[in-house]
């Protein structure tokens, strides 16, 4: 079968499962592979459990007399191509978001702002890789008016592959930082990979939402000479300008459009570093016609539940929880925010950062140095890499 035939089959059975333990009746099982599993081995069992068809990519598991087993060259590639066919059947705005830090929070904020006016489909959780993005795209249905798709990367070329299937109509990079250096090789590798979103947007004459206060992003955008840009940031030249009012502990900020009046928002997010994420959501909301009062309402009522910039209170203490896949730039931002918080009895509990390659020792020592400079003395460091610091 070619991809058109496979997509027609999907339309007849619009549910793809990649887990043989979850086989809804008349769904399609797709045999993905991982480091420790091979879905091909479970294809027949999936059919017995209720799947209408199983797509496999190992000839050894095909059966000449069983047309419910469909052999393809590469199941993952097929999955992404089916998702792209599905995405192309919807003529709606698709907002692509990537970045080193803040992309999940920004995706959430953008989605709640747009939901004030539209029926939004957005990435759930952190389904932002080459399996998660196709799953996200296949959730699109006729009720959706706009989509927000988060894209992650840990190796060069990852974003280029994802935009090829997601085909965003506009997008943004939240920031670029020193993360996944083991895969990227260097900070320049990070910039090049994240910049693959810019490359796609430029080549397809798409709109860019740009944090012009971020020197790296401004430089990357200038290199590509974008013609269609909506800017946001803390500079007076930005289309959408914002500034922090206080963080005690929740972020309170104000914003305005160029030439407009200031509007103040008290959020449920901890950390001044979330200002950029808020401004990105505001810029996108305004572009798509969400009223300023609706935007403020959405941002004021968003409560994080994903262990990012989340304040949790117990009978004995208050916890600032920012506990997902930390990297040097996110760790530095969290420490600086903690330094600025005017509270007693501060304690920092930090765990090792992964995927830093040759920079592992250097980056962990930098974090310890930041803690010392911030005057945070009650510290628990967890992990072998932190254990090697001075």
XYZ file of C-alpha atoms in Angstrom:
390
model
C 0.000 0.000 0.000
C 1.148 3.556 -0.681
C 0.575 6.333 1.854
C -2.702 7.436 0.239
C -4.108 3.927 0.563
C -2.883 3.661 4.134
C -4.487 6.978 5.019
C -7.770 5.851 3.444
C -7.539 2.769 5.636
C -6.956 5.012 8.648
C -10.084 7.030 7.794
C -12.072 3.798 7.929
C -10.421 2.866 11.248
C -9.495 6.240 12.806
C -7.589 4.954 15.804
C -3.929 3.938 15.753
C -2.474 2.175 18.763
C 1.212 1.496 19.323
C 0.633 -0.498 22.505
C -0.449 -4.132 22.130
C -1.862 -3.972 25.672
C -4.367 -1.369 24.477
C -6.190 -2.587 21.373
C -9.558 -0.858 20.881
C -11.932 -2.766 18.617
C -11.376 -2.035 14.908
C -8.276 0.070 15.582
C -4.964 -0.199 13.712
C -1.910 -1.515 15.525
C 1.380 0.029 14.405
C 4.523 -1.897 15.300
C 7.089 0.600 16.546
C 10.551 -0.401 17.733
C 12.599 0.811 20.665
C 15.878 0.052 22.348
C 14.315 -2.818 24.288
C 11.192 -3.788 22.336
C 9.966 -4.705 18.857
C 6.287 -4.144 18.180
C 6.386 -6.593 15.272
C 6.430 -9.424 17.788
C 3.019 -8.396 19.117
C 1.222 -7.709 15.830
C -0.733 -10.983 15.675
C -1.697 -10.679 19.331
C -3.023 -7.169 18.629
C -5.260 -8.568 15.881
C -6.557 -11.217 18.252
C -7.352 -8.536 20.846
C -9.540 -6.551 18.485
C -7.416 -4.528 16.082
C -8.701 -4.554 12.497
C -5.203 -4.323 10.990
C -1.582 -4.382 12.074
C 1.151 -2.468 10.268
C 4.562 -4.147 10.504
C 8.007 -3.597 8.983
C 9.680 -6.983 9.505
C 9.027 -9.492 6.673
C 9.519 -12.383 9.104
C 6.194 -11.507 10.743
C 4.204 -11.148 7.500
C 1.827 -13.891 6.347
C 0.888 -14.318 2.708
C -2.645 -15.448 3.538
C -3.332 -12.724 6.121
C -4.185 -9.376 4.527
C -4.762 -7.854 7.977
C -0.975 -7.781 8.424
C 0.302 -4.902 6.296
C 4.041 -4.852 5.579
C 5.766 -1.479 5.101
C 9.417 -0.430 4.882
C 9.481 1.571 8.138
C 6.650 1.754 10.651
C 7.783 4.985 12.271
C 8.108 6.731 8.914
C 4.690 5.385 7.926
C 3.217 6.674 11.196
C 4.555 10.166 10.501
C 3.377 10.127 6.890
C -0.151 9.113 7.899
C -0.101 11.943 10.448
C 1.030 14.402 7.777
C -1.772 13.310 5.447
C -4.188 13.852 8.292
C -2.758 17.272 9.144
C -3.073 18.326 5.477
C -6.797 17.655 5.556
C -7.262 20.628 7.932
C -6.904 24.176 6.639
C -6.359 25.734 10.050
C -3.504 27.676 11.671
C -0.867 25.397 13.193
C 1.498 27.070 15.667
C 4.861 25.348 16.043
C 6.767 25.842 19.310
C 10.257 24.700 20.213
C 13.081 25.912 22.461
C 15.503 24.789 25.146
C 13.402 25.937 28.108
C 9.797 26.991 28.514
C 8.301 25.342 25.445
C 5.814 23.210 27.401
C 4.735 26.120 29.600
C 4.483 28.399 26.564
C 2.431 25.794 24.726
C 0.059 25.621 27.681
C -0.229 29.406 27.961
C -0.773 29.885 24.232
C -3.453 27.194 24.287
C -5.439 28.667 27.182
C -5.284 32.124 25.633
C -6.506 30.892 22.241
C -9.195 28.796 23.949
C -10.860 32.059 24.975
C -12.020 32.336 21.351
C -11.264 29.082 19.515
C -11.557 25.324 19.811
C -7.909 24.410 20.264
C -6.028 21.158 19.773
C -2.675 21.205 21.532
C 0.124 18.833 22.453
C -0.731 16.908 25.607
C 1.959 16.580 28.254
C 5.353 16.506 26.582
C 4.433 14.424 23.506
C 6.893 16.425 21.451
C 9.181 13.877 19.768
C 8.978 11.852 16.556
C 6.324 9.593 18.086
C 4.507 12.216 20.144
C 4.089 14.752 17.329
C 2.332 12.267 14.984
C 0.072 11.202 17.866
C -0.752 14.858 18.436
C -1.543 15.520 14.774
C -3.837 12.488 14.604
C -5.942 14.006 17.386
C -7.092 16.733 14.998
C -10.777 16.533 14.134
C -13.439 18.652 12.453
C -14.211 20.556 15.667
C -10.739 22.115 15.931
C -10.140 25.650 14.686
C -6.471 26.040 15.579
C -3.589 23.791 16.701
C -0.578 24.313 18.961
C 2.185 21.757 18.423
C 5.218 21.474 20.688
C 8.416 20.065 19.177
C 11.444 18.856 21.120
C 14.927 17.912 19.996
C 18.044 16.235 21.344
C 20.005 15.731 18.103
C 20.752 17.774 14.980
C 17.987 17.437 12.399
C 15.250 16.572 14.914
C 13.272 19.791 14.396
C 13.733 19.653 10.632
C 12.084 16.223 10.617
C 9.206 17.281 12.871
C 8.287 20.432 10.931
C 8.223 18.365 7.754
C 5.259 16.472 9.186
C 3.627 19.139 11.373
C 3.842 21.820 8.657
C 3.321 24.815 10.976
C 1.842 27.992 9.542
C 3.589 30.157 12.155
C 5.784 29.568 15.162
C 8.351 30.582 17.734
C 11.471 29.483 19.553
C 11.229 30.227 23.282
C 15.022 30.405 23.771
C 18.231 28.488 23.135
C 20.464 27.196 25.927
C 23.075 24.644 26.874
C 20.996 21.457 26.976
C 21.356 17.992 25.391
C 24.977 18.860 24.583
C 25.773 15.151 24.365
C 23.508 14.951 21.321
C 24.042 18.433 19.859
C 27.799 18.524 20.406
C 27.916 22.222 21.297
C 25.807 25.299 21.964
C 26.122 26.155 18.261
C 24.592 22.758 17.565
C 21.656 23.698 19.783
C 21.140 26.957 17.880
C 21.391 25.239 14.517
C 18.854 22.561 15.451
C 16.325 24.897 17.058
C 16.868 27.202 14.087
C 15.486 24.511 11.808
C 12.043 25.829 12.780
C 13.096 29.283 11.558
C 14.369 27.698 8.336
C 10.993 26.106 7.678
C 9.016 29.245 8.512
C 11.230 31.395 6.288
C 11.160 29.003 3.325
C 7.354 28.804 3.488
C 6.805 32.553 4.057
C 5.267 31.900 7.484
C 4.819 34.325 10.349
C 7.454 34.396 13.091
C 6.738 35.349 16.691
C 10.067 36.669 17.967
C 11.353 37.467 21.432
C 13.492 40.368 20.279
C 14.937 40.845 23.790
C 16.731 37.515 23.394
C 20.012 38.290 21.629
C 20.462 34.762 20.278
C 16.958 34.599 18.809
C 17.209 38.102 17.351
C 20.487 37.163 15.677
C 19.084 33.886 14.338
C 16.038 35.681 12.906
C 18.170 38.433 11.351
C 20.338 35.835 9.619
C 17.226 34.567 7.844
C 15.875 38.050 7.032
C 12.255 37.417 7.991
C 9.673 39.699 6.407
C 6.703 38.667 8.571
C 7.451 39.140 12.274
C 5.441 39.907 15.396
C 7.892 40.834 18.150
C 7.556 40.676 21.909
C 9.925 41.284 24.774
C 11.113 43.808 27.329
C 12.478 46.300 24.796
C 10.474 49.400 23.901
C 10.751 48.527 20.199
C 8.779 45.275 20.582
C 5.225 45.042 19.270
C 4.257 43.589 22.657
C 6.255 44.892 25.596
C 6.192 43.590 29.161
C 7.965 43.938 32.470
C 7.986 42.207 35.843
C 6.169 43.973 38.661
C 7.123 41.476 41.374
C 7.519 37.773 42.205
C 6.330 37.180 45.743
C 6.261 34.299 44.974
C 3.901 34.395 41.985
C 4.841 36.373 38.904
C 3.006 39.672 38.591
C 3.725 41.552 35.370
C 2.327 44.226 33.129
C 2.173 44.460 29.347
C 0.968 46.650 26.546
C 0.809 46.807 22.796
C 2.973 49.433 21.124
C 1.345 52.762 21.939
C -1.311 51.163 24.151
C -2.097 51.240 27.851
C -0.469 48.984 30.436
C -2.427 45.965 31.685
C -1.384 44.114 34.858
C -1.650 40.356 35.396
C -1.122 38.293 38.563
C -0.284 34.720 37.561
C -0.078 31.373 39.345
C 3.426 30.745 37.999
C 6.624 31.142 40.000
C 9.604 32.811 38.362
C 10.386 36.047 36.545
C 11.726 33.908 33.695
C 8.103 33.102 32.818
C 7.579 36.674 31.618
C 8.812 35.748 28.138
C 6.423 32.790 28.022
C 3.528 35.055 29.005
C 4.440 37.640 26.372
C 4.629 34.963 23.695
C 1.091 33.867 24.541
C -0.088 37.479 24.479
C 1.498 38.144 21.086
C -0.084 35.041 19.571
C -3.454 35.712 21.170
C -3.598 39.278 19.867
C -2.553 38.196 16.379
C -5.441 35.753 16.267
C -7.970 38.273 17.523
C -8.293 37.359 21.192
C -9.323 40.471 23.134
C -6.850 41.889 25.714
C -9.280 41.292 28.591
C -9.727 37.676 27.485
C -5.948 37.231 27.355
C -5.520 38.604 30.887
C -8.330 36.366 32.123
C -6.699 33.268 30.629
C -3.241 34.025 32.029
C -4.560 34.895 35.487
C -6.497 31.647 35.713
C -3.862 29.254 34.354
C -2.668 26.960 37.147
C 0.349 24.750 36.311
C 0.117 21.041 37.012
C 3.168 19.746 35.155
C 5.934 20.244 37.766
C 7.138 23.370 36.007
C 7.254 26.672 37.928
C 4.702 25.180 40.300
C 4.171 26.253 43.917
C 3.075 23.416 46.198
C 2.178 23.958 49.851
C 2.364 21.289 52.554
C 1.500 21.578 56.275
C 5.194 22.246 56.960
C 6.610 24.185 54.015
C 6.226 25.673 50.564
C 7.872 23.945 47.616
C 8.848 25.581 44.347
C 8.652 22.565 42.057
C 10.542 22.770 38.784
C 11.419 19.155 38.302
C 11.473 18.095 34.683
C 14.647 17.379 32.707
C 16.713 20.287 34.014
C 19.594 21.805 32.052
C 22.185 24.511 32.850
C 20.113 27.443 31.579
C 16.908 26.377 33.353
C 18.876 25.657 36.531
C 20.498 29.103 36.425
C 17.104 30.788 35.954
C 15.593 28.841 38.850
C 18.491 29.701 41.189
C 18.320 33.399 40.295
C 14.581 33.444 40.915
C 15.059 31.660 44.244
C 17.707 34.228 45.190
C 15.247 37.061 44.599
C 12.456 35.485 46.645
C 12.118 37.296 49.974
C 11.423 34.330 52.268
C 13.059 32.759 55.306
C 14.673 29.333 55.664
C 15.481 28.723 52.011
C 16.596 25.249 50.999
C 17.623 24.170 47.508
C 17.354 20.504 46.507
C 18.931 19.929 43.086
C 19.473 16.738 41.094
C 21.993 15.894 38.390
C 21.539 17.271 34.871
C 21.748 14.698 32.086
C 22.953 14.555 28.473
C 25.696 17.179 28.823
C 28.536 15.051 27.426
C 32.020 16.477 27.877
C 30.572 19.587 29.530
C 29.048 17.603 32.415
C 31.657 18.397 35.069
C 31.986 22.049 34.042
C 28.242 22.714 33.987
C 27.576 21.064 37.351
C 30.376 23.091 38.930
C 28.852 26.267 37.451
C 25.569 25.465 39.190
C 27.363 25.056 42.532
C 29.155 28.359 41.958
C 25.802 30.024 41.234
C 24.408 28.712 44.529
C 27.388 30.149 46.399
C 27.084 33.513 44.634
C 23.360 33.606 45.396
C 24.040 33.109 49.106
C 21.958 29.943 49.274
C 23.729 27.882 51.917
C 21.170 25.228 52.847
C 21.628 22.963 49.841
C 21.100 19.302 49.042
C 22.799 18.105 45.848
C 21.708 14.708 44.556
C 23.594 12.543 42.075
C 27.054 11.404 41.064
C 27.832 14.477 38.949
C 27.019 16.938 41.704
C 28.993 14.668 44.042
C 32.153 15.465 42.072
C 31.850 19.238 42.467
C 33.846 21.402 44.884
